[in-house]
Short mmCIF file of C-alpha atoms in Angstrom, two decimals:
data_model
loop_
_atom_site.label_atom_id
_atom_site.label_comp_id
_atom_site.label_asym_id
_atom_site.label_seq_id
_atom_site.Cartn_x
_atom_site.Cartn_y
_atom_site.Cartn_z
CA UNK A 1 4.93 -9.98 14.27
CA UNK A 2 3.24 -6.73 13.46
CA UNK A 3 -0.40 -6.08 12.72
CA UNK A 4 -2.89 -3.32 12.11
CA UNK A 5 -6.58 -3.28 12.93
CA UNK A 6 -9.12 -0.99 11.32
CA UNK A 7 -12.27 -1.86 13.25
CA UNK A 8 -14.72 -0.21 10.88
CA UNK A 9 -15.33 -1.51 7.38
CA UNK A 10 -17.22 1.66 6.52
CA UNK A 11 -17.60 5.13 7.94
CA UNK A 12 -20.37 7.46 6.82
CA UNK A 13 -20.20 11.16 7.57
CA UNK A 14 -22.11 14.20 6.40
CA UNK A 15 -20.25 16.79 4.36
CA UNK A 16 -18.86 19.50 6.60
CA UNK A 17 -18.81 17.31 9.68
CA UNK A 18 -15.59 16.09 11.30
CA UNK A 19 -14.45 12.62 10.41
CA UNK A 20 -12.42 9.97 12.20
CA UNK A 21 -11.10 6.74 10.76
CA UNK A 22 -9.78 4.43 13.46
CA UNK A 23 -6.58 2.42 13.51
CA UNK A 24 -4.84 0.40 16.19
CA UNK A 25 -1.56 -1.41 15.81
CA UNK A 26 0.63 -4.06 17.34
CA UNK A 27 4.40 -4.10 16.84
CA UNK A 28 7.47 -4.83 18.88
CA UNK A 29 9.60 -1.79 19.45
CA UNK A 30 8.81 1.67 18.16
CA UNK A 31 6.01 1.85 15.60
CA UNK A 32 6.30 3.69 12.33
CA UNK A 33 2.78 4.45 11.18
CA UNK A 34 1.32 5.54 7.87
CA UNK A 35 -2.00 6.43 6.32
CA UNK A 36 -2.72 5.90 2.65
CA UNK A 37 -5.81 6.65 0.58
CA UNK A 38 -7.05 4.72 -2.45
CA UNK A 39 -9.54 6.26 -4.83
CA UNK A 40 -11.55 3.89 -7.09
CA UNK A 41 -9.42 2.15 -9.70
CA UNK A 42 -6.29 3.94 -8.54
CA UNK A 43 -3.14 3.10 -6.66
CA UNK A 44 -2.57 4.09 -3.06
CA UNK A 45 -1.52 7.63 -2.24
CA UNK A 46 0.46 8.61 0.83
CA UNK A 47 -1.34 10.91 3.27
CA UNK A 48 0.88 11.16 6.33
CA UNK A 49 3.25 9.30 8.60
CA UNK A 50 4.43 9.18 12.18
CA UNK A 51 8.05 8.32 12.85
CA UNK A 52 8.89 10.21 16.00
CA UNK A 53 8.25 13.56 17.64
CA UNK A 54 4.94 15.39 17.91
CA UNK A 55 2.03 13.02 18.42
CA UNK A 56 -0.19 15.07 16.11
CA UNK A 57 0.84 14.65 12.52
CA UNK A 58 -0.49 16.81 9.72
CA UNK A 59 -0.70 15.51 6.18
CA UNK A 60 -2.14 16.08 2.74
CA UNK A 61 -5.62 17.40 1.94
CA UNK A 62 -6.22 18.70 5.47
CA UNK A 63 -5.92 15.31 7.14
CA UNK A 64 -4.18 14.76 10.44
CA UNK A 65 -3.59 11.81 12.72
CA UNK A 66 -2.90 11.46 16.39
CA UNK A 67 -0.44 8.91 17.70
CA UNK A 68 -1.40 7.52 21.09
CA UNK A 69 1.20 5.16 22.46
CA UNK A 70 -0.76 4.05 25.51
CA UNK A 71 -3.77 3.10 23.40
CA UNK A 72 -1.63 1.88 20.48
CA UNK A 73 -3.76 3.93 18.16
CA UNK A 74 -3.22 6.18 15.18
CA UNK A 75 -6.61 7.56 14.22
CA UNK A 76 -7.03 9.64 11.08
CA UNK A 77 -9.03 12.84 11.41
CA UNK A 78 -10.26 15.79 9.42
CA UNK A 79 -12.19 18.75 10.86
CA UNK A 80 -14.57 19.16 7.93
CA UNK A 81 -15.26 16.35 5.47
CA UNK A 82 -15.60 16.88 1.73
CA UNK A 83 -17.48 14.68 -0.71
CA UNK A 84 -14.20 14.27 -2.56
CA UNK A 85 -12.72 12.59 0.56
CA UNK A 86 -14.86 9.53 -0.18
CA UNK A 87 -12.37 6.72 -0.73
CA UNK A 88 -10.75 3.68 0.85
CA UNK A 89 -8.30 4.47 3.65
CA UNK A 90 -5.50 2.20 4.77
CA UNK A 91 -3.49 2.37 7.94
CA UNK A 92 -0.07 0.69 7.87
CA UNK A 93 2.72 -0.10 10.30
CA UNK A 94 6.36 -0.62 9.43
CA UNK A 95 9.25 -2.35 11.11
CA UNK A 96 12.91 -2.72 10.34
CA UNK A 97 13.76 -6.18 9.18
CA UNK A 98 16.03 -7.89 6.71
CA UNK A 99 17.59 -4.54 5.92
CA UNK A 100 14.47 -2.96 4.59
CA UNK A 101 11.11 -1.71 5.73
CA UNK A 102 8.01 -3.79 5.32
CA UNK A 103 4.59 -2.25 5.48
CA UNK A 104 1.76 -4.24 7.00
CA UNK A 105 -1.58 -2.81 5.99
CA UNK A 106 -4.92 -2.87 7.70
CA UNK A 107 -7.90 -4.17 5.77
CA UNK A 108 -9.04 -0.69 4.87
CA UNK A 109 -11.97 1.52 5.82
CA UNK A 110 -14.34 2.85 3.21
CA UNK A 111 -15.21 6.46 3.89
CA UNK A 112 -18.39 7.82 2.40
CA UNK A 113 -19.07 11.53 2.71
CA UNK A 114 -22.71 12.30 2.14
CA UNK A 115 -23.63 15.62 0.50
CA UNK B 1 5.13 12.79 -15.49
CA UNK B 2 4.12 9.42 -14.16
CA UNK B 3 6.18 8.49 -11.10
CA UNK B 4 5.45 4.75 -10.94
CA UNK B 5 3.98 3.16 -14.03
CA UNK B 6 2.74 -0.36 -14.69
CA UNK B 7 1.84 -2.19 -17.86
CA UNK B 8 -0.57 -3.54 -18.72
CA UNK B 9 -3.42 -1.95 -16.79
CA UNK B 10 -5.70 -4.91 -17.48
CA UNK B 11 -4.68 -8.50 -18.17
CA UNK B 12 -7.16 -11.24 -18.99
CA UNK B 13 -5.78 -14.70 -19.60
CA UNK B 14 -6.52 -18.40 -19.40
CA UNK B 15 -5.49 -20.74 -16.62
CA UNK B 16 -2.11 -22.31 -17.20
CA UNK B 17 -0.69 -19.40 -19.17
CA UNK B 18 2.47 -17.46 -18.30
CA UNK B 19 2.28 -13.68 -18.09
CA UNK B 20 4.40 -10.71 -17.04
CA UNK B 21 3.63 -7.34 -15.52
CA UNK B 22 6.13 -4.53 -15.93
CA UNK B 23 6.87 -1.73 -13.50
CA UNK B 24 9.03 1.33 -13.88
CA UNK B 25 9.73 4.24 -11.56
CA UNK B 26 11.38 7.54 -12.43
CA UNK B 27 11.76 8.81 -8.87
CA UNK B 28 15.33 7.67 -8.35
CA UNK B 29 14.25 5.31 -5.59
CA UNK B 30 16.39 2.36 -4.61
CA UNK B 31 13.68 0.04 -3.32
CA UNK B 32 10.74 -1.42 -5.21
CA UNK B 33 7.86 -3.63 -4.14
CA UNK B 34 5.07 -5.81 -5.45
CA UNK B 35 1.75 -6.02 -3.62
CA UNK B 36 -1.34 -8.11 -4.24
CA UNK B 37 -4.79 -6.69 -3.50
CA UNK B 38 -7.53 -9.29 -3.40
CA UNK B 39 -11.23 -8.90 -4.11
CA UNK B 40 -11.84 -7.77 -0.52
CA UNK B 41 -9.27 -5.00 -0.97
CA UNK B 42 -6.83 -6.67 1.42
CA UNK B 43 -3.30 -5.57 0.51
CA UNK B 44 -0.33 -7.85 1.07
CA UNK B 45 3.30 -7.43 0.19
CA UNK B 46 4.78 -10.08 -2.09
CA UNK B 47 8.33 -8.94 -2.80
CA UNK B 48 10.69 -6.14 -2.00
CA UNK B 49 13.87 -5.34 -3.93
CA UNK B 50 16.64 -2.98 -2.89
CA UNK B 51 19.26 -2.05 -5.46
CA UNK B 52 18.29 -5.04 -7.57
CA UNK B 53 18.59 -7.47 -4.65
CA UNK B 54 15.69 -9.36 -3.16
CA UNK B 55 15.02 -8.18 0.39
CA UNK B 56 11.60 -9.52 1.23
CA UNK B 57 9.96 -12.60 -0.21
CA UNK B 58 6.75 -13.31 1.57
CA UNK B 59 4.98 -16.64 1.35
CA UNK B 60 4.29 -16.50 -2.34
CA UNK B 61 4.11 -19.53 -4.66
CA UNK B 62 7.30 -20.01 -6.63
CA UNK B 63 5.22 -19.57 -9.77
CA UNK B 64 5.74 -15.86 -9.06
CA UNK B 65 9.18 -14.59 -9.91
CA UNK B 66 10.27 -10.95 -9.70
CA UNK B 67 12.98 -9.71 -11.98
CA UNK B 68 14.84 -6.44 -11.57
CA UNK B 69 17.02 -5.56 -14.56
CA UNK B 70 17.99 -2.25 -12.96
CA UNK B 71 17.02 -0.02 -10.05
CA UNK B 72 14.21 1.62 -11.98
CA UNK B 73 12.43 -1.56 -13.03
CA UNK B 74 10.84 -4.46 -11.21
CA UNK B 75 8.88 -6.89 -13.33
CA UNK B 76 6.65 -9.69 -12.10
CA UNK B 77 6.49 -12.93 -14.03
CA UNK B 78 3.80 -15.47 -13.23
CA UNK B 79 3.91 -19.04 -14.49
CA UNK B 80 1.03 -21.49 -14.79
CA UNK B 81 -1.64 -18.98 -13.82
CA UNK B 82 -4.42 -20.17 -11.53
CA UNK B 83 -7.90 -18.83 -10.85
CA UNK B 84 -6.79 -17.68 -7.40
CA UNK B 85 -4.19 -15.39 -8.93
CA UNK B 86 -6.95 -13.06 -10.06
CA UNK B 87 -6.35 -9.80 -8.20
CA UNK B 88 -4.99 -6.31 -8.61
CA UNK B 89 -1.20 -6.17 -8.46
CA UNK B 90 0.48 -2.97 -7.37
CA UNK B 91 4.05 -1.96 -7.82
CA UNK B 92 5.53 0.61 -5.44
CA UNK B 93 8.86 2.28 -4.79
CA UNK B 94 10.57 4.22 -2.04
CA UNK B 95 13.89 5.33 -0.69
CA UNK B 96 15.17 2.74 1.75
CA UNK B 97 16.64 5.15 4.26
CA UNK B 98 14.62 7.37 6.55
CA UNK B 99 11.43 5.37 6.47
CA UNK B 100 10.25 7.23 3.44
CA UNK B 101 6.76 6.73 2.15
CA UNK B 102 6.07 4.37 -0.71
CA UNK B 103 4.75 5.59 -4.04
CA UNK B 104 2.32 3.24 -5.74
CA UNK B 105 1.63 2.54 -9.36
CA UNK B 106 -1.91 2.53 -10.75
CA UNK B 107 -2.23 -1.25 -10.51
CA UNK B 108 -2.71 -4.12 -12.94
CA UNK B 109 -6.00 -5.96 -12.77
CA UNK B 110 -5.32 -9.62 -13.57
CA UNK B 111 -8.25 -11.87 -14.40
CA UNK B 112 -7.64 -15.56 -14.88
CA UNK B 113 -10.41 -17.45 -16.66
#
Protein backbone atom coordinates (compact mmCIF):
# COMPACT_ATOMS: atom_id res chain seq x y z
CA UNK A 1 0.00 0.00 0.00
CA UNK A 2 1.12 3.53 -0.61
CA UNK A 3 0.47 6.61 1.49
CA UNK A 4 1.37 10.25 1.80
CA UNK A 5 1.56 12.34 4.94
CA UNK A 6 1.37 16.11 5.04
CA UNK A 7 1.96 16.81 8.72
CA UNK A 8 0.79 20.42 8.68
CA UNK A 9 -2.82 21.36 8.08
CA UNK A 10 -1.81 24.99 7.63
CA UNK A 11 1.37 26.93 7.01
CA UNK A 12 1.56 30.68 7.49
CA UNK A 13 4.40 32.68 6.02
CA UNK A 14 5.09 36.36 5.51
CA UNK A 15 5.30 37.65 1.96
CA UNK A 16 8.88 37.61 0.74
CA UNK A 17 9.97 34.93 3.17
CA UNK A 18 10.91 31.41 2.07
CA UNK A 19 8.24 28.77 2.39
CA UNK A 20 8.30 25.02 2.92
CA UNK A 21 5.38 22.63 2.72
CA UNK A 22 6.26 19.21 4.07
CA UNK A 23 5.48 15.81 2.61
CA UNK A 24 6.58 12.30 3.50
CA UNK A 25 5.59 9.16 1.68
CA UNK A 26 5.46 5.41 1.97
CA UNK A 27 5.52 3.14 -1.07
CA UNK A 28 7.07 -0.14 -2.08
CA UNK A 29 9.62 0.23 -4.80
CA UNK A 30 10.61 3.51 -6.40
CA UNK A 31 8.36 6.46 -5.60
CA UNK A 32 6.95 8.76 -8.21
CA UNK A 33 6.06 12.00 -6.46
CA UNK A 34 3.94 14.97 -7.44
CA UNK A 35 2.85 18.32 -6.09
CA UNK A 36 -0.44 19.91 -7.04
CA UNK A 37 -2.01 23.21 -6.05
CA UNK A 38 -5.71 23.97 -5.67
CA UNK A 39 -6.95 27.53 -5.63
CA UNK A 40 -10.41 28.19 -4.11
CA UNK A 41 -13.26 26.73 -6.15
CA UNK A 42 -10.87 25.40 -8.77
CA UNK A 43 -9.50 22.06 -9.87
CA UNK A 44 -6.00 20.90 -9.04
CA UNK A 45 -3.08 22.19 -11.06
CA UNK A 46 0.17 20.33 -11.53
CA UNK A 47 3.26 22.01 -10.07
CA UNK A 48 6.09 19.52 -10.41
CA UNK A 49 7.04 15.87 -10.26
CA UNK A 50 9.93 13.60 -9.39
CA UNK A 51 10.39 10.44 -11.40
CA UNK A 52 14.11 9.87 -11.40
CA UNK A 53 17.35 11.80 -11.67
CA UNK A 54 18.25 15.02 -9.90
CA UNK A 55 16.85 15.17 -6.38
CA UNK A 56 16.00 18.85 -6.75
CA UNK A 57 13.06 19.34 -9.04
CA UNK A 58 12.01 22.73 -10.36
CA UNK A 59 8.41 23.43 -11.28
CA UNK A 60 5.88 26.10 -12.09
CA UNK A 61 5.61 29.53 -10.47
CA UNK A 62 9.10 29.35 -8.93
CA UNK A 63 8.39 26.30 -6.81
CA UNK A 64 10.86 23.50 -6.30
CA UNK A 65 10.93 20.29 -4.31
CA UNK A 66 13.69 18.15 -2.93
CA UNK A 67 13.48 14.39 -2.99
CA UNK A 68 15.18 12.75 -0.02
CA UNK A 69 15.14 8.99 -0.24
CA UNK A 70 16.62 8.31 3.19
CA UNK A 71 14.01 10.49 4.88
CA UNK A 72 11.25 9.48 2.45
CA UNK A 73 10.40 13.12 2.01
CA UNK A 74 9.50 15.42 -0.85
CA UNK A 75 9.15 18.89 0.61
CA UNK A 76 7.90 21.76 -1.51
CA UNK A 77 9.85 25.00 -1.32
CA UNK A 78 9.92 28.51 -2.69
CA UNK A 79 12.61 31.11 -1.91
CA UNK A 80 10.26 34.08 -1.70
CA UNK A 81 6.53 33.68 -1.06
CA UNK A 82 3.88 35.74 -2.82
CA UNK A 83 0.39 36.50 -1.56
CA UNK A 84 -0.89 34.84 -4.72
CA UNK A 85 0.72 31.56 -3.58
CA UNK A 86 -1.99 31.25 -0.93
CA UNK A 87 -3.81 28.03 -1.77
CA UNK A 88 -4.21 24.37 -0.85
CA UNK A 89 -1.23 22.19 -1.72
CA UNK A 90 -1.38 18.46 -2.25
CA UNK A 91 1.47 16.00 -2.34
CA UNK A 92 0.82 12.72 -4.17
CA UNK A 93 2.60 9.43 -4.75
CA UNK A 94 2.06 7.08 -7.65
CA UNK A 95 2.70 3.41 -8.24
CA UNK A 96 2.33 1.11 -11.19
CA UNK A 97 -0.58 -1.22 -10.79
CA UNK A 98 -3.27 -2.82 -12.89
CA UNK A 99 -1.66 -1.34 -15.97
CA UNK A 100 -2.13 2.25 -14.99
CA UNK A 101 -0.90 4.77 -12.49
CA UNK A 102 -2.87 5.60 -9.40
CA UNK A 103 -2.24 8.75 -7.46
CA UNK A 104 -2.62 8.68 -3.69
CA UNK A 105 -2.96 12.18 -2.32
CA UNK A 106 -2.08 13.62 1.03
CA UNK A 107 -4.76 15.47 2.94
CA UNK A 108 -3.50 18.83 1.78
CA UNK A 109 -1.78 21.79 3.42
CA UNK A 110 -3.32 25.21 3.36
CA UNK A 111 -0.70 27.86 2.68
CA UNK A 112 -1.45 31.40 3.74
CA UNK A 113 0.96 34.12 2.70
CA UNK A 114 0.52 37.20 4.81
CA UNK A 115 1.14 40.61 3.20
CA UNK B 1 -9.50 26.53 -24.71
CA UNK B 2 -10.64 24.45 -21.78
CA UNK B 3 -8.54 21.30 -21.45
CA UNK B 4 -10.77 19.28 -19.11
CA UNK B 5 -14.35 20.43 -18.74
CA UNK B 6 -17.16 19.21 -16.52
CA UNK B 7 -20.87 19.87 -16.50
CA UNK B 8 -22.67 20.89 -14.49
CA UNK B 9 -20.56 23.00 -12.15
CA UNK B 10 -23.17 22.83 -9.41
CA UNK B 11 -25.76 20.11 -8.86
CA UNK B 12 -28.38 20.26 -6.13
CA UNK B 13 -30.79 17.37 -5.87
CA UNK B 14 -32.97 15.37 -3.53
CA UNK B 15 -32.09 12.07 -1.91
CA UNK B 16 -33.06 9.10 -4.00
CA UNK B 17 -32.67 10.85 -7.35
CA UNK B 18 -30.40 9.72 -10.19
CA UNK B 19 -27.97 12.21 -11.68
CA UNK B 20 -25.07 12.34 -14.14
CA UNK B 21 -21.94 14.43 -14.38
CA UNK B 22 -20.24 14.80 -17.74
CA UNK B 23 -16.54 15.17 -18.42
CA UNK B 24 -14.70 15.91 -21.63
CA UNK B 25 -11.03 16.43 -22.38
CA UNK B 26 -9.51 17.85 -25.55
CA UNK B 27 -5.90 17.00 -24.73
CA UNK B 28 -5.73 13.75 -26.64
CA UNK B 29 -5.13 11.82 -23.44
CA UNK B 30 -5.88 8.12 -23.23
CA UNK B 31 -6.62 7.85 -19.51
CA UNK B 32 -9.36 9.56 -17.54
CA UNK B 33 -10.22 9.57 -13.85
CA UNK B 34 -12.93 10.48 -11.38
CA UNK B 35 -12.04 11.76 -7.92
CA UNK B 36 -14.18 12.65 -4.94
CA UNK B 37 -13.17 15.51 -2.63
CA UNK B 38 -15.02 15.56 0.66
CA UNK B 39 -15.80 18.49 2.92
CA UNK B 40 -12.38 18.19 4.57
CA UNK B 41 -10.72 18.50 1.15
CA UNK B 42 -9.56 14.89 1.22
CA UNK B 43 -9.16 13.68 -2.37
CA UNK B 44 -9.73 10.05 -3.29
CA UNK B 45 -9.71 8.32 -6.63
CA UNK B 46 -12.91 6.55 -7.61
CA UNK B 47 -12.33 5.28 -11.14
CA UNK B 48 -9.71 5.25 -13.82
CA UNK B 49 -10.34 4.48 -17.49
CA UNK B 50 -7.74 3.81 -20.15
CA UNK B 51 -8.87 3.74 -23.77
CA UNK B 52 -12.46 3.26 -22.67
CA UNK B 53 -11.60 0.33 -20.41
CA UNK B 54 -11.94 0.39 -16.65
CA UNK B 55 -8.53 0.17 -15.00
CA UNK B 56 -9.12 1.17 -11.42
CA UNK B 57 -12.32 0.81 -9.46
CA UNK B 58 -11.76 1.72 -5.87
CA UNK B 59 -14.18 0.79 -3.13
CA UNK B 60 -17.08 2.80 -4.43
CA UNK B 61 -20.76 1.87 -4.01
CA UNK B 62 -22.18 0.28 -7.11
CA UNK B 63 -24.64 3.17 -7.25
CA UNK B 64 -21.77 4.96 -8.99
CA UNK B 65 -21.23 3.89 -12.57
CA UNK B 66 -18.72 5.46 -14.95
CA UNK B 67 -19.41 5.43 -18.64
CA UNK B 68 -16.88 6.18 -21.34
CA UNK B 69 -18.41 6.53 -24.80
CA UNK B 70 -15.03 7.42 -26.29
CA UNK B 71 -11.51 8.33 -25.20
CA UNK B 72 -12.38 11.99 -24.76
CA UNK B 73 -15.37 11.49 -22.46
CA UNK B 74 -15.90 9.91 -19.07
CA UNK B 75 -19.28 10.45 -17.49
CA UNK B 76 -20.30 9.59 -13.95
CA UNK B 77 -23.80 8.36 -13.26
CA UNK B 78 -25.05 8.13 -9.70
CA UNK B 79 -28.20 6.24 -8.74
CA UNK B 80 -30.28 6.64 -5.60
CA UNK B 81 -28.33 9.60 -4.28
CA UNK B 82 -27.61 9.72 -0.56
CA UNK B 83 -26.70 12.57 1.77
CA UNK B 84 -23.15 11.22 2.04
CA UNK B 85 -22.64 11.64 -1.68
CA UNK B 86 -22.46 15.39 -1.22
CA UNK B 87 -18.94 16.38 -2.28
CA UNK B 88 -16.98 17.93 -5.09
CA UNK B 89 -16.30 15.50 -7.93
CA UNK B 90 -13.29 16.07 -10.14
CA UNK B 91 -12.58 14.58 -13.51
CA UNK B 92 -8.96 14.34 -14.66
CA UNK B 93 -7.02 13.02 -17.62
CA UNK B 94 -3.47 12.07 -18.49
CA UNK B 95 -1.32 10.10 -20.85
CA UNK B 96 -0.82 6.62 -19.47
CA UNK B 97 2.80 6.23 -20.48
CA UNK B 98 5.70 8.07 -18.90
CA UNK B 99 4.01 8.87 -15.61
CA UNK B 100 2.62 12.05 -17.02
CA UNK B 101 0.87 14.50 -14.78
CA UNK B 102 -2.90 14.55 -14.55
CA UNK B 103 -4.94 17.53 -15.69
CA UNK B 104 -8.01 18.25 -13.59
CA UNK B 105 -11.36 19.69 -14.48
CA UNK B 106 -12.90 22.53 -12.47
CA UNK B 107 -15.05 20.19 -10.39
CA UNK B 108 -18.76 19.60 -9.86
CA UNK B 109 -20.15 20.46 -6.47
CA UNK B 110 -22.92 17.97 -5.69
CA UNK B 111 -25.31 18.74 -2.85
CA UNK B 112 -27.84 16.13 -1.84
CA UNK B 113 -30.73 17.41 0.26
